[in-house]
Coordinates of C-alpha atoms and ligand atoms in Angstrom, one line a residue:
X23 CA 0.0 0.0 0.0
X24 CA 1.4 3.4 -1.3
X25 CA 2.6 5.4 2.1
X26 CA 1.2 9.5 2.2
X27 CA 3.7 12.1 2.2
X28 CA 4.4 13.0 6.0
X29 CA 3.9 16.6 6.0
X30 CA 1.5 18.2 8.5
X31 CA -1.8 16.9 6.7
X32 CA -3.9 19.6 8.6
X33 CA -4.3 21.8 11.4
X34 CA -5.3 18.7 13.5
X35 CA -2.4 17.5 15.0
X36 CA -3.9 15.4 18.0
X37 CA -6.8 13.5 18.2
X38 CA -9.1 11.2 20.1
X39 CA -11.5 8.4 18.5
X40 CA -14.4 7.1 20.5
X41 CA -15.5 4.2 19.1
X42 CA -11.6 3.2 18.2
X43 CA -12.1 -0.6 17.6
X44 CA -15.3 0.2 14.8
X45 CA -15.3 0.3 11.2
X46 CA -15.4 4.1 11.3
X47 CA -12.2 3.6 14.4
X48 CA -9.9 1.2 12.5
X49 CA -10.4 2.9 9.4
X50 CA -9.9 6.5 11.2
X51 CA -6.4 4.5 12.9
X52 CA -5.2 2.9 9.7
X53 CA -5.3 6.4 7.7
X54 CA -3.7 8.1 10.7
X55 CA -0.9 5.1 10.9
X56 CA -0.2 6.4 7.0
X57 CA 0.9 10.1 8.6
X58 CA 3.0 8.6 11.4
X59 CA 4.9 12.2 12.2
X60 CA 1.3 13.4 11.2
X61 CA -1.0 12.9 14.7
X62 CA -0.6 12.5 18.5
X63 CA -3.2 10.4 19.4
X64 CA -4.7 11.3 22.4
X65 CA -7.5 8.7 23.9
X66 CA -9.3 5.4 22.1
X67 CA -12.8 4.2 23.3
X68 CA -14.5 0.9 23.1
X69 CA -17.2 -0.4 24.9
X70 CA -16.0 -4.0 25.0
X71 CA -13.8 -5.3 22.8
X72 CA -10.9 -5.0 25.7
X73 CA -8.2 -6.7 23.6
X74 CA -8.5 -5.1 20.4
X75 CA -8.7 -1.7 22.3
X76 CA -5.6 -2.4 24.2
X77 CA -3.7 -3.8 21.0
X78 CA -4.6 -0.1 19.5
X79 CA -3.5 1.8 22.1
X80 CA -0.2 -0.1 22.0
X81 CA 0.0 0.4 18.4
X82 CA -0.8 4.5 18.4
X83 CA 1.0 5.4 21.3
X84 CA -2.4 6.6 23.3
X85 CA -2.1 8.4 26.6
X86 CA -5.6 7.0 27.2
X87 CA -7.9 3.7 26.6
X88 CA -11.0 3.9 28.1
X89 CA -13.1 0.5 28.0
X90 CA -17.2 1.1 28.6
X91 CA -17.8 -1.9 30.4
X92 CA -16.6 -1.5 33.8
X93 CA -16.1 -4.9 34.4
X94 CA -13.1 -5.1 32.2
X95 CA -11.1 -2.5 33.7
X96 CA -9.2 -5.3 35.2
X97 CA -8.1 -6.7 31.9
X98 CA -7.4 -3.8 30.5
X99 CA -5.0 -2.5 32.9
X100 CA -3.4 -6.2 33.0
X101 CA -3.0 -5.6 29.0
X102 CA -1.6 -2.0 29.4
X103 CA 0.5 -2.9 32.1
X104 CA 4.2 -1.2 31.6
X105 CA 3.3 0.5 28.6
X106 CA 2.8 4.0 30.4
X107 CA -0.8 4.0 28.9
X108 CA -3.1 5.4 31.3
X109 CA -6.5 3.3 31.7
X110 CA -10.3 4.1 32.1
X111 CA -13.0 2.6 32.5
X112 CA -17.2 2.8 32.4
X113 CA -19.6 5.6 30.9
X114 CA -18.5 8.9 32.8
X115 CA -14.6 7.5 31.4
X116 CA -16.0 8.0 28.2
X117 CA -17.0 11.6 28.2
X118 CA -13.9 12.9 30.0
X119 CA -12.1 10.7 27.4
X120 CA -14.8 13.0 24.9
X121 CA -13.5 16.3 26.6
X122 CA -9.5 16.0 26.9
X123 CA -7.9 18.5 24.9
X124 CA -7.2 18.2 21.1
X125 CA -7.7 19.2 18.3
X126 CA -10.2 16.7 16.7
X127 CA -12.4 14.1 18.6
X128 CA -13.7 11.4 15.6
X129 CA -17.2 10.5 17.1
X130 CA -17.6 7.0 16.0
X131 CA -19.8 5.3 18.7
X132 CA -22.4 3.4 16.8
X133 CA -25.7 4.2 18.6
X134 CA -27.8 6.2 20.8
X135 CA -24.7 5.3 23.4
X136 CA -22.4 8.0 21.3
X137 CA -24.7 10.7 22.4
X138 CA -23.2 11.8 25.7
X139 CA -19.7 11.8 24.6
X140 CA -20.2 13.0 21.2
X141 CA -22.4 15.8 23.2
X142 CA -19.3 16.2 25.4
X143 CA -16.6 16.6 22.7
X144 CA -19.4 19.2 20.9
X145 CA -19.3 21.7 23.6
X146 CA -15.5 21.7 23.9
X147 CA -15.7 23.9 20.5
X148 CA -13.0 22.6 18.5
X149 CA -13.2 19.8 15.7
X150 CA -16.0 17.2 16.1
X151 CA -15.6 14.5 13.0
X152 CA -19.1 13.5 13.3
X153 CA -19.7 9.3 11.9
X154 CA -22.1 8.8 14.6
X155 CA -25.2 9.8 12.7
X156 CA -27.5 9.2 16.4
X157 CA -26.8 12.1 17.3
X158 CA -28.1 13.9 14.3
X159 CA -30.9 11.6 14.2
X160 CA -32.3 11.4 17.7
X161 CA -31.2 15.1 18.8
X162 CA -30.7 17.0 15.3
X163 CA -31.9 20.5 16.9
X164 CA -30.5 20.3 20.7
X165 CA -26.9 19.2 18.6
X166 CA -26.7 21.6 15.9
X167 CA -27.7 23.7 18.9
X168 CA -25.1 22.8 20.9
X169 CA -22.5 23.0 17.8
X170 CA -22.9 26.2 17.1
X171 CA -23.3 27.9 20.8
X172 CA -19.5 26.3 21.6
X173 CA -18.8 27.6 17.9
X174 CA -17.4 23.9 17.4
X175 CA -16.1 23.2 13.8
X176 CA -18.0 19.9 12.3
X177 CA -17.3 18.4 9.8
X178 CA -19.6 15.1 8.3
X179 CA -17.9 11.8 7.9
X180 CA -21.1 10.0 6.7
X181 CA -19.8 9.8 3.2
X182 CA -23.1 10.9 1.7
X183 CA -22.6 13.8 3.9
X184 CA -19.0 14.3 3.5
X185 CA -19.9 14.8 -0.5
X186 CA -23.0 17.5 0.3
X187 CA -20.7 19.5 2.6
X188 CA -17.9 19.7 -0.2
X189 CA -20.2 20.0 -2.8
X190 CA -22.0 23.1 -0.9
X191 CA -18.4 24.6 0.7
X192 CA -18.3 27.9 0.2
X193 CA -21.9 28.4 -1.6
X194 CA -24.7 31.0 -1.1
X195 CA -27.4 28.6 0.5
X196 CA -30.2 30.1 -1.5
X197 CA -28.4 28.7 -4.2
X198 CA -29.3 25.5 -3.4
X199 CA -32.4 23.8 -4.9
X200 CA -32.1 20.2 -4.5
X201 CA -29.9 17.9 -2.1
X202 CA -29.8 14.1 -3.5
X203 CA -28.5 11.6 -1.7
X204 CA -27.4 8.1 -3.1
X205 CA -28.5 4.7 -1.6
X206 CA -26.4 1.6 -3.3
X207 CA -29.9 -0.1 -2.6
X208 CA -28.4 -3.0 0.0
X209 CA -28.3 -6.5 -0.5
X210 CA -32.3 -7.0 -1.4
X211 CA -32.4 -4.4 -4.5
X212 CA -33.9 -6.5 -6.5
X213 CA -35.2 -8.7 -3.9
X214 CA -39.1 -9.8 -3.9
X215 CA -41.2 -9.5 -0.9
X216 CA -41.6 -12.9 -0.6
X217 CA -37.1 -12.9 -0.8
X218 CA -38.0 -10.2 1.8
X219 CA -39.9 -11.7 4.1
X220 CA -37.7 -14.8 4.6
X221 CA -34.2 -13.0 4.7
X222 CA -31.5 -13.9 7.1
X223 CA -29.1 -12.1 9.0
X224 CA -26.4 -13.7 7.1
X225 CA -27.9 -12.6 3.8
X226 CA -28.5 -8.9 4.7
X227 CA -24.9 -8.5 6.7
X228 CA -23.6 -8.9 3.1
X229 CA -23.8 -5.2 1.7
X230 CA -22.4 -5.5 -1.8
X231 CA -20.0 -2.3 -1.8
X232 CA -19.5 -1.1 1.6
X233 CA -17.2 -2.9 4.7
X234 CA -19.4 -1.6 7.6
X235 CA -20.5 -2.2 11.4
X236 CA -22.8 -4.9 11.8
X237 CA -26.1 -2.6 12.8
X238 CA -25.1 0.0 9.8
X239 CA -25.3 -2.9 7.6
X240 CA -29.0 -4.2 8.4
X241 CA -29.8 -0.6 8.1
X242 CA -28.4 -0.3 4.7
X243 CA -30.5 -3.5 4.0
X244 CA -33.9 -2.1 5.4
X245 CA -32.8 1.3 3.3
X246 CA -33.3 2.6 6.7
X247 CA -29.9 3.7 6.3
X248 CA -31.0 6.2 4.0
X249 CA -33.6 7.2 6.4
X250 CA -31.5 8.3 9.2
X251 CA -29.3 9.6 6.5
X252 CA -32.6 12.3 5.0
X253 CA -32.7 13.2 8.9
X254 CA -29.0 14.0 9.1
X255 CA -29.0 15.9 6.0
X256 CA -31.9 18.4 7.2
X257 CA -30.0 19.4 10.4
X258 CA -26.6 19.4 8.6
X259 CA -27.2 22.0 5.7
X260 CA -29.5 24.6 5.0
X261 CA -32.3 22.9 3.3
X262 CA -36.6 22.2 3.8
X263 CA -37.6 18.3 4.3
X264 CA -39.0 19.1 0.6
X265 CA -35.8 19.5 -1.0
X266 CA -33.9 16.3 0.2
X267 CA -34.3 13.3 -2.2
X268 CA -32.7 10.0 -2.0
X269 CA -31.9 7.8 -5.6
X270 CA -30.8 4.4 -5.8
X271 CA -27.1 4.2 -7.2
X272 CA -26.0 0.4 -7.5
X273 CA -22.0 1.1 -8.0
X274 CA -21.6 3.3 -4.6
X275 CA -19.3 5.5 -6.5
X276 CA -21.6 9.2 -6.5
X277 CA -21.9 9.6 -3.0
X278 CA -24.4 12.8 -3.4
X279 CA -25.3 15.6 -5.8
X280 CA -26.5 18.8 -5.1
X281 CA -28.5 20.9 -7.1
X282 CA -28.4 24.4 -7.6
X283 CA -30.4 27.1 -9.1
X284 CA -28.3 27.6 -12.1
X285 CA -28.7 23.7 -13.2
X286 CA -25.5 22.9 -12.3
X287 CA -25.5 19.9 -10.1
X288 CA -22.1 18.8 -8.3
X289 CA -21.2 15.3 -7.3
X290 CA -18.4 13.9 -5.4
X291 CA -17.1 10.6 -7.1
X292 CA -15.1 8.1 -4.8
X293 CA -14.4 4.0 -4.5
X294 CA -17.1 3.4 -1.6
X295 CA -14.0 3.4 1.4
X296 CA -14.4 5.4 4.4
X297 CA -10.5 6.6 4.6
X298 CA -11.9 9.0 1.8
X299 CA -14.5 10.9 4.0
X300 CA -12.7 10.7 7.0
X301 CA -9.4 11.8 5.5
X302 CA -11.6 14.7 4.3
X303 CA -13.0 15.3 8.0
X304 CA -9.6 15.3 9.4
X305 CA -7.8 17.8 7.1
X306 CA -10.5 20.2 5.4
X307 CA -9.7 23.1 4.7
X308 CA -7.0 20.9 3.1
X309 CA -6.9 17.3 1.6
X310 CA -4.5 14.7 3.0
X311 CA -3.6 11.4 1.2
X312 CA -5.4 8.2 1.8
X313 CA -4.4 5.0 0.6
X314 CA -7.3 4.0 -1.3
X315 CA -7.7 2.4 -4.8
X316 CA -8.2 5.1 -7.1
X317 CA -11.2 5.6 -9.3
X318 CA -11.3 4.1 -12.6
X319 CA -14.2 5.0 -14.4
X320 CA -13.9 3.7 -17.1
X321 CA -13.0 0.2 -15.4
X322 CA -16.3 0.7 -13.6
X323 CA -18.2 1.4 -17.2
X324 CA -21.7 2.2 -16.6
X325 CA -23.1 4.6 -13.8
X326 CA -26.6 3.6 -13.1
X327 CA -29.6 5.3 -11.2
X328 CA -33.2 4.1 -9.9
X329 CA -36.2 5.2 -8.4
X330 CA -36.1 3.5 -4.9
X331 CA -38.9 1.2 -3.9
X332 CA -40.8 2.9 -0.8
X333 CA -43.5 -0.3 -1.0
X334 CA -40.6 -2.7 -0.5
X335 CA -38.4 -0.6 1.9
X336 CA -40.6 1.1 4.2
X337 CA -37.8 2.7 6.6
X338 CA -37.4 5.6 3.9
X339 CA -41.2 7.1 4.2
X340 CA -41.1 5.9 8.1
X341 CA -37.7 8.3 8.4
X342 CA -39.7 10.9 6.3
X343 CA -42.7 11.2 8.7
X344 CA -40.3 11.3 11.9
X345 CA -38.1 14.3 10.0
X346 CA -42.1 16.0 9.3
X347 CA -43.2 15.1 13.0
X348 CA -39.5 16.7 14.5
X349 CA -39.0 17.1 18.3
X350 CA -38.7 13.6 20.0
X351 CA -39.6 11.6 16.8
X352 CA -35.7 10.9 15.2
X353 CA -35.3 10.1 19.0
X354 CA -38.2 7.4 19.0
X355 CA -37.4 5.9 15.6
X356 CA -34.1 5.4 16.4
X357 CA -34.5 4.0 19.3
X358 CA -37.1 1.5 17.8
X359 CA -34.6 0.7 14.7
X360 CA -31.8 0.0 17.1
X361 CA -34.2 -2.4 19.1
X362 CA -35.6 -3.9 15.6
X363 CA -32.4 -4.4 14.0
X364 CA -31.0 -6.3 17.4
X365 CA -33.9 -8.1 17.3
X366 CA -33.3 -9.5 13.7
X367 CA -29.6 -10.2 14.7
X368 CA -31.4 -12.5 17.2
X369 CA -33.4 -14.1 15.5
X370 CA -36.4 -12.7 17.5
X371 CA -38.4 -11.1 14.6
X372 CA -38.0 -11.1 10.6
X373 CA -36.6 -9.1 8.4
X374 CA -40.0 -7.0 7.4
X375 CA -40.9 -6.7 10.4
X376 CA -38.0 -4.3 11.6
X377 CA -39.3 -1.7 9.8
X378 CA -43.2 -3.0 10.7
X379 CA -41.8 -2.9 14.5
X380 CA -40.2 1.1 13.8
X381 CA -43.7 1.8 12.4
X382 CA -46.2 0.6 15.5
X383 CA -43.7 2.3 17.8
X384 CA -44.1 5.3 16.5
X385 CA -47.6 5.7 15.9
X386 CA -47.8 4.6 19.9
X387 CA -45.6 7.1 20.2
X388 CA -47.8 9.7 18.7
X389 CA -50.6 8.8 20.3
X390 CA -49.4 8.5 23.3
X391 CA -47.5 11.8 23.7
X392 CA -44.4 10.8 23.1
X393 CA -43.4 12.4 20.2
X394 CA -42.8 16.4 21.6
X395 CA -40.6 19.0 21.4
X396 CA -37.2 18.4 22.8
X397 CA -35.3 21.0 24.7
X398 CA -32.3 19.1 25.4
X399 CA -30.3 16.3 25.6
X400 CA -31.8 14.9 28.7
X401 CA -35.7 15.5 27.0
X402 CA -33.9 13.4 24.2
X403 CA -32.4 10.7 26.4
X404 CA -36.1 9.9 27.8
X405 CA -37.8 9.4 24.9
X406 CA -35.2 7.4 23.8
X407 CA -35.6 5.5 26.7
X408 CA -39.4 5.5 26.6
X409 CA -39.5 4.3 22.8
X410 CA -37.1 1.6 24.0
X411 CA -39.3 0.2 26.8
X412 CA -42.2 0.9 23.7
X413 CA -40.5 -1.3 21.4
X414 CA -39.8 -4.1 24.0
X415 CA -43.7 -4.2 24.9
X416 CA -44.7 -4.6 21.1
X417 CA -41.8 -6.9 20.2
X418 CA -43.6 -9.6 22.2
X419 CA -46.6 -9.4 19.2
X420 CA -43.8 -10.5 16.9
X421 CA -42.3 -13.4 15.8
Ligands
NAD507 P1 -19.1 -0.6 14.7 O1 -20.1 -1.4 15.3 O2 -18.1 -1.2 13.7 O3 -18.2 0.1 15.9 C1 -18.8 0.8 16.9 C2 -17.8 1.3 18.0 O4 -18.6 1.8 19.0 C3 -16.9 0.2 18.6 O5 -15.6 0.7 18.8 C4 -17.6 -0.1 19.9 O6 -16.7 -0.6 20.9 C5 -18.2 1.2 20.3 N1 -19.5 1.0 21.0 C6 -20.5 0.2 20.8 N2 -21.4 0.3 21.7 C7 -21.0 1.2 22.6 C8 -21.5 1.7 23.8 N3 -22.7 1.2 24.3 N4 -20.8 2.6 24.5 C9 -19.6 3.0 24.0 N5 -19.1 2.6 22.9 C10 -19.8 1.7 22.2 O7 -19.8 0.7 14.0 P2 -19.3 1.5 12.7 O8 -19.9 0.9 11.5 O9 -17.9 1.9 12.8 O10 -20.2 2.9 12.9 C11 -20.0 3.9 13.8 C12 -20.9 5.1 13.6 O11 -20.6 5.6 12.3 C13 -22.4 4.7 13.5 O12 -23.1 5.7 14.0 C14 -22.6 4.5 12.0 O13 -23.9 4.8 11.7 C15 -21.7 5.6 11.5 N6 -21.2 5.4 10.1 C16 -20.5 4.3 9.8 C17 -20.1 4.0 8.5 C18 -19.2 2.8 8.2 O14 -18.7 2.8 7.1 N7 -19.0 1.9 9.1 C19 -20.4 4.9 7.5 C20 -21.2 6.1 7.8 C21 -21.6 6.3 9.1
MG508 MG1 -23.7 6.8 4.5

């Protein structure tokens, strides 16, 4: 693998990744292992994965490795021993891992769980690269909020994201008519209901482009991915609900286009690897190398696009009618995707019914009240926890 120039890639020159032993985490480490005069890391997260944490910390020279679950502090300090690395452990270690001082913390927690310390590292007011998309999701207002009252400098890793804020740099918003993101349509594109209804968990775990997390994955299956992703876009840049689009792109290779009012429409073009985004997130203003495999387009050939199927993949319109409903609702459909999604890693209910699952939760939650205005993170937090506690109650009706 080609090896980046080391020059200073970027104003960031220390940085802390919660969520170090992820997709988003090893692929943040690997790039940063390319710039080896390039970055101090400062602290690595995980929540359990205690040997793969401490093998990273070794690795990157951390001052820090702070393991979630408090019952592995023990092990972690046995597999740190001597190496001057200091050790942490349980959920208030994350966020003061989330608030030591650098220059860039890389949020990539998958979950509702990233939401304190990605909170925490927002307030400190210096670069937040932003993977874990919960936070935009469940708590779009009370973080963009946040992000702008500690003046803190975000920048999107979701690569979908990462192309719309690139794409957008520097334009009059005005100017902007359209935002279109692009779905690579899962596993199940073509898939009949009937394929539908009886897929496994081994089947949708295979995406055919992307090397993900195992949750991200489903979602990308359900095309509830894309869902979340509408929802992140709205509280991101300045657009309605009514100008956000999604298309289905098979190759993975346009990550997004945005329109403007002149009929010019920018893409950004890429091999589907995350080093590309995050490199982006790290350096911008700048561009640093990553070691990816260049584009070759006319290797690739053909560039298709499709009209996604809303009857087939309900997750899209049930992300649309929480980004409509606002307040609590990202909050509750998260919460009830999360729930779903672990629920068909278990075996405990069937593919469909994940997004069936998201639906009756949040029409409950409707109903019931639920879905309100949220003032801030701790308004969040309960209806998370509430639609949680929902979803467990209705998950009995299921399979
Ligand atoms: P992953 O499952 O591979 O890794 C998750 C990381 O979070 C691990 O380090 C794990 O230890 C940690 N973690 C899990 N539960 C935790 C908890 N309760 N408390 C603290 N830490 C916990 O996930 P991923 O695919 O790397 O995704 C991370 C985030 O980035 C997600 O929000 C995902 O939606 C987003 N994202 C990922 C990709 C991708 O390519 N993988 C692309 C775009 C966005
Ligand atoms: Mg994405």
């Amino acid at each position: 693998m080609a090896v980046g120039r080391v020059v200073p890639p970027s104003d960031v020159r220390s940085l802390t990744v919660l969520g170090a032993t992820g997709s988003v985490g090893r692929s943040t480490l690997d790039l940063v292992s390319h710039h080896s005069d390039g970055f101090a890391i400062e602290a690595l997260t995980a929540q359990s994965n205690v040997a793969a944490l401490a093998e990273l910390a070794r690795q990157h020279r951390a001052k820090v490795a702070v393991i979630g679950d408090e019952s592995l502090r023990g092990e972690l300090e046995e597999r740190l021993a001597g190496t001057g690395i200091a050790c942490a452990a349980g959920a208030e270690a994350l966020v003061e891992a989330a608030v030591r001082p650098v220059d860039c913390v890389m949020a990539a927690i998958v979950g509702a769980a990233g939401l304190k310390p990605t909170f925490a590292a927002a307030r400190q007011g210096r670069r937040v690269a932003l993977a874990n998309k919960e936070c935009l999701v469940s708590a779009g207002e009370v973080f963009m909020q946040t992000v702008h009252d500690a003046g803190t400098d975000l920048v999107p890793v979701d690569s979908e994201h990462s192309a719309a804020f690139q794409a957008i740099a520097g334009t009059d918003p005005d100017s902007i008519e359209r935002i279109v993101l692009t779905a690579s349509g899962g596993p199940f594109r073509t898939a009949s209901r009937e394929v539908l209804a009886n897929a496994t968990p081994e089947q949708a775990s295979k995406h055919p482009n992307w090397s993900m997390g195992p949750k991200i994955t489903i979602d990308s299956a359900t095309l509830m991915n894309k869902g979340l992703e509408l929802i992140e876009a709205f509280h991101l840049f300045p657009v309605r609900a009514d100008q956000l689009a999604v298309v289905v792109h098979p190759q993975s290779i346009v990550h997004c286009l945005v329109e403007f009012t002149d009929g010019s429409v920018l893409a950004q073009l890429a091999n589907p690897d995350m080093r590309t985004p995050i490199a982006l997130s790290l350096a911008w203003p700048r561009r640093m190398h990553a070691p990816t495999q260049r584009l070759d387009l006319v290797q690739i050939g053909t560039l298709s696009f499709e009209e996604p199927d809303e009857d087939r993949f309900p997750a899209l319109r049930l992300a649309r009618e929480a980004l409509l409903l606002g307040g609590t609702a990202g909050a509750v459909l998260n919460a009830a995707n999360e729930l779903a999604v672990d629920g068909f890693l278990a075996r405990r209910i069937r593919f469909l019914e994940i997004a069936a699952l998201v639906e009756d939760v949040l029409t409950q939650a409707e109903r019931t009240g639920l879905v309100r205005e949220a003032a801030n993170l701790a308004d969040v937090l309960a209806a998370d926890e509430a639609a949680r506690a929902m979803a467990r109650g209705l998950l009995k009706r299921y399979g």
